């Protein structure tokens, strides 16, 4: 545990950040070229740039940025393979032999890398899952509006169970009375 991790404890204490807490590009300072290079190489950014880190890792376009960052080191290798004296189909085959596992492992390790960046910058790693939960709960609500009409209420006097509202935790429906 470093001194930077100790200073980050207030951010770690609030794992349930709402989507409104995600910073817009205009909020807070943005890292300069040297800070950004250090960030891409694994160095934490200053605490004043946490809003930018949150947006970078959880905001719109985060998967695109992640995939592009993974391909940048691959470009010089691909260019180098183009100068090997061989037919073009051999050069393309060598490039694909490197590119296919690169894509596979990048997709497989995306969540691990995002959690690492959040933890490294003093933020709660669960924030990476919060974005997915909010997105899935919105999709679930849209599905239920379209395909699941509201259940008819059962009167209490007929031996039925009184109609109760679904229980929600942070906007996610966790219990529906008609499924009991």
GROMACS .gro file of C-alpha atoms in nm:
model
  180
    1UNK     CA    1   0.000   0.000   0.000
    2UNK     CA    2   0.146   0.332  -0.104
    3UNK     CA    3   0.092   0.681   0.028
    4UNK     CA    4  -0.132   0.743  -0.273
    5UNK     CA    5  -0.359   0.454  -0.164
    6UNK     CA    6  -0.394   0.603   0.187
    7UNK     CA    7  -0.496   0.940   0.045
    8UNK     CA    8  -0.761   0.769  -0.169
    9UNK     CA    9  -0.967   0.625   0.117
   10UNK     CA   10  -1.255   0.876   0.087
   11UNK     CA   11  -1.319   0.770  -0.272
   12UNK     CA   12  -1.306   0.404  -0.174
   13UNK     CA   13  -1.567   0.463   0.093
   14UNK     CA   14  -1.834   0.558  -0.162
   15UNK     CA   15  -1.875   0.263  -0.399
   16UNK     CA   16  -2.226   0.355  -0.510
   17UNK     CA   17  -2.166   0.651  -0.737
   18UNK     CA   18  -2.466   0.734  -0.949
   19UNK     CA   19  -2.439   0.783  -1.320
   20UNK     CA   20  -2.486   1.155  -1.262
   21UNK     CA   21  -2.155   1.153  -1.075
   22UNK     CA   22  -1.970   1.059  -1.393
   23UNK     CA   23  -1.773   1.359  -1.500
   24UNK     CA   24  -1.834   1.528  -1.828
   25UNK     CA   25  -1.531   1.620  -2.038
   26UNK     CA   26  -1.547   1.979  -1.911
   27UNK     CA   27  -1.539   1.880  -1.540
   28UNK     CA   28  -1.202   1.903  -1.371
   29UNK     CA   29  -0.857   1.927  -1.523
   30UNK     CA   30  -0.751   1.701  -1.805
   31UNK     CA   31  -0.410   1.533  -1.804
   32UNK     CA   32  -0.141   1.676  -2.025
   33UNK     CA   33   0.068   1.463  -2.261
   34UNK     CA   34   0.319   1.357  -1.994
   35UNK     CA   35   0.051   1.277  -1.736
   36UNK     CA   36  -0.147   1.084  -1.997
   37UNK     CA   37   0.159   0.883  -2.103
   38UNK     CA   38   0.230   0.800  -1.739
   39UNK     CA   39  -0.136   0.704  -1.692
   40UNK     CA   40  -0.121   0.471  -1.991
   41UNK     CA   41   0.197   0.315  -1.856
   42UNK     CA   42   0.038   0.252  -1.515
   43UNK     CA   43   0.118   0.560  -1.306
   44UNK     CA   44  -0.170   0.709  -1.107
   45UNK     CA   45  -0.289   1.058  -1.191
   46UNK     CA   46  -0.315   1.330  -0.924
   47UNK     CA   47  -0.630   1.336  -0.710
   48UNK     CA   48  -0.752   1.647  -0.891
   49UNK     CA   49  -0.798   1.438  -1.207
   50UNK     CA   50  -1.018   1.165  -1.055
   51UNK     CA   51  -1.326   1.293  -1.240
   52UNK     CA   52  -1.138   1.255  -1.568
   53UNK     CA   53  -1.022   0.903  -1.475
   54UNK     CA   54  -1.379   0.806  -1.384
   55UNK     CA   55  -1.508   0.931  -1.716
   56UNK     CA   56  -1.222   0.769  -1.907
   57UNK     CA   57  -1.282   0.427  -1.755
   58UNK     CA   58  -1.662   0.423  -1.719
   59UNK     CA   59  -1.790   0.690  -1.957
   60UNK     CA   60  -1.916   0.660  -2.311
   61UNK     CA   61  -1.659   0.517  -2.550
   62UNK     CA   62  -1.449   0.348  -2.281
   63UNK     CA   63  -1.433   0.015  -2.469
   64UNK     CA   64  -1.325   0.189  -2.790
   65UNK     CA   65  -1.049   0.376  -2.605
   66UNK     CA   66  -0.938   0.056  -2.432
   67UNK     CA   67  -0.916  -0.137  -2.759
   68UNK     CA   68  -0.724   0.144  -2.932
   69UNK     CA   69  -0.476   0.160  -2.644
   70UNK     CA   70  -0.413  -0.211  -2.683
   71UNK     CA   71  -0.350  -0.182  -3.056
   72UNK     CA   72  -0.102   0.107  -3.036
   73UNK     CA   73   0.191  -0.115  -2.926
   74UNK     CA   74   0.096  -0.364  -3.198
   75UNK     CA   75   0.130  -0.114  -3.485
   76UNK     CA   76   0.515  -0.106  -3.494
   77UNK     CA   77   0.523  -0.486  -3.491
   78UNK     CA   78   0.275  -0.500  -3.777
   79UNK     CA   79   0.479  -0.246  -3.976
   80UNK     CA   80   0.795  -0.449  -3.909
   81UNK     CA   81   0.628  -0.765  -4.038
   82UNK     CA   82   0.554  -0.586  -4.365
   83UNK     CA   83   0.930  -0.562  -4.438
   84UNK     CA   84   1.000  -0.935  -4.405
   85UNK     CA   85   1.095  -1.070  -4.749
   86UNK     CA   86   0.805  -1.308  -4.811
   87UNK     CA   87   0.486  -1.320  -5.015
   88UNK     CA   88   0.204  -1.094  -4.897
   89UNK     CA   89  -0.010  -1.385  -4.783
   90UNK     CA   90   0.270  -1.491  -4.542
   91UNK     CA   91   0.298  -1.137  -4.406
   92UNK     CA   92  -0.079  -1.115  -4.359
   93UNK     CA   93  -0.079  -1.459  -4.194
   94UNK     CA   94   0.194  -1.355  -3.948
   95UNK     CA   95   0.002  -1.041  -3.864
   96UNK     CA   96  -0.321  -1.235  -3.808
   97UNK     CA   97  -0.139  -1.489  -3.589
   98UNK     CA   98  -0.053  -1.201  -3.359
   99UNK     CA   99  -0.373  -0.996  -3.397
  100UNK     CA  100  -0.628  -1.270  -3.322
  101UNK     CA  101  -0.491  -1.361  -2.975
  102UNK     CA  102  -0.438  -0.990  -2.904
  103UNK     CA  103  -0.805  -0.917  -2.970
  104UNK     CA  104  -0.916  -1.224  -2.775
  105UNK     CA  105  -0.713  -1.141  -2.465
  106UNK     CA  106  -0.799  -0.773  -2.480
  107UNK     CA  107  -1.169  -0.853  -2.471
  108UNK     CA  108  -1.124  -1.117  -2.202
  109UNK     CA  109  -0.920  -0.891  -1.972
  110UNK     CA  110  -1.114  -0.566  -2.024
  111UNK     CA  111  -1.287  -0.571  -1.684
  112UNK     CA  112  -0.968  -0.670  -1.503
  113UNK     CA  113  -0.780  -0.379  -1.661
  114UNK     CA  114  -1.061  -0.131  -1.582
  115UNK     CA  115  -1.070  -0.238  -1.215
  116UNK     CA  116  -0.691  -0.210  -1.199
  117UNK     CA  117  -0.697   0.146  -1.334
  118UNK     CA  118  -0.974   0.246  -1.091
  119UNK     CA  119  -0.789   0.097  -0.792
  120UNK     CA  120  -0.457   0.241  -0.907
  121UNK     CA  121  -0.609   0.592  -0.919
  122UNK     CA  122  -0.771   0.565  -0.574
  123UNK     CA  123  -1.125   0.494  -0.693
  124UNK     CA  124  -1.353   0.206  -0.601
  125UNK     CA  125  -1.310  -0.087  -0.844
  126UNK     CA  126  -1.683  -0.165  -0.808
  127UNK     CA  127  -1.749   0.152  -1.008
  128UNK     CA  128  -1.674  -0.051  -1.322
  129UNK     CA  129  -1.975  -0.275  -1.244
  130UNK     CA  130  -2.202   0.014  -1.149
  131UNK     CA  131  -2.217   0.134  -1.509
  132UNK     CA  132  -2.319  -0.212  -1.629
  133UNK     CA  133  -2.586  -0.247  -1.358
  134UNK     CA  134  -2.739   0.091  -1.446
  135UNK     CA  135  -2.741   0.005  -1.817
  136UNK     CA  136  -2.893  -0.340  -1.760
  137UNK     CA  137  -3.159  -0.206  -1.523
  138UNK     CA  138  -3.265   0.050  -1.785
  139UNK     CA  139  -3.284  -0.224  -2.049
  140UNK     CA  140  -3.481  -0.445  -1.808
  141UNK     CA  141  -3.729  -0.166  -1.737
  142UNK     CA  142  -3.780  -0.105  -2.111
  143UNK     CA  143  -3.834  -0.477  -2.168
  144UNK     CA  144  -4.086  -0.499  -1.887
  145UNK     CA  145  -4.280  -0.198  -2.018
  146UNK     CA  146  -4.307  -0.358  -2.362
  147UNK     CA  147  -4.350  -0.728  -2.290
  148UNK     CA  148  -4.483  -0.767  -1.939
  149UNK     CA  149  -4.815  -0.602  -1.870
  150UNK     CA  150  -4.893  -0.517  -1.512
  151UNK     CA  151  -5.041  -0.811  -1.322
  152UNK     CA  152  -5.404  -0.781  -1.212
  153UNK     CA  153  -5.445  -0.700  -0.846
  154UNK     CA  154  -5.591  -0.967  -0.621
  155UNK     CA  155  -5.834  -0.840  -0.358
  156UNK     CA  156  -5.735  -0.921  -0.001
  157UNK     CA  157  -6.084  -1.044   0.092
  158UNK     CA  158  -6.074  -1.330  -0.163
  159UNK     CA  159  -5.789  -1.508   0.013
  160UNK     CA  160  -5.529  -1.351  -0.213
  161UNK     CA  161  -5.215  -1.165  -0.128
  162UNK     CA  162  -5.244  -0.787  -0.122
  163UNK     CA  163  -5.084  -0.610  -0.417
  164UNK     CA  164  -4.740  -0.479  -0.315
  165UNK     CA  165  -4.496  -0.261  -0.505
  166UNK     CA  166  -4.170  -0.413  -0.625
  167UNK     CA  167  -3.874  -0.358  -0.396
  168UNK     CA  168  -3.590  -0.154  -0.546
  169UNK     CA  169  -3.232  -0.100  -0.437
  170UNK     CA  170  -3.059   0.194  -0.605
  171UNK     CA  171  -3.304   0.185  -0.895
  172UNK     CA  172  -3.267  -0.190  -0.959
  173UNK     CA  173  -3.579  -0.402  -0.908
  174UNK     CA  174  -3.483  -0.695  -0.684
  175UNK     CA  175  -3.823  -0.836  -0.584
  176UNK     CA  176  -4.153  -0.852  -0.770
  177UNK     CA  177  -4.467  -0.939  -0.574
  178UNK     CA  178  -4.621  -1.143  -0.859
  179UNK     CA  179  -4.324  -1.385  -0.859
  180UNK     CA  180  -4.364  -1.500  -0.498
   0.00000   0.00000   0.00000
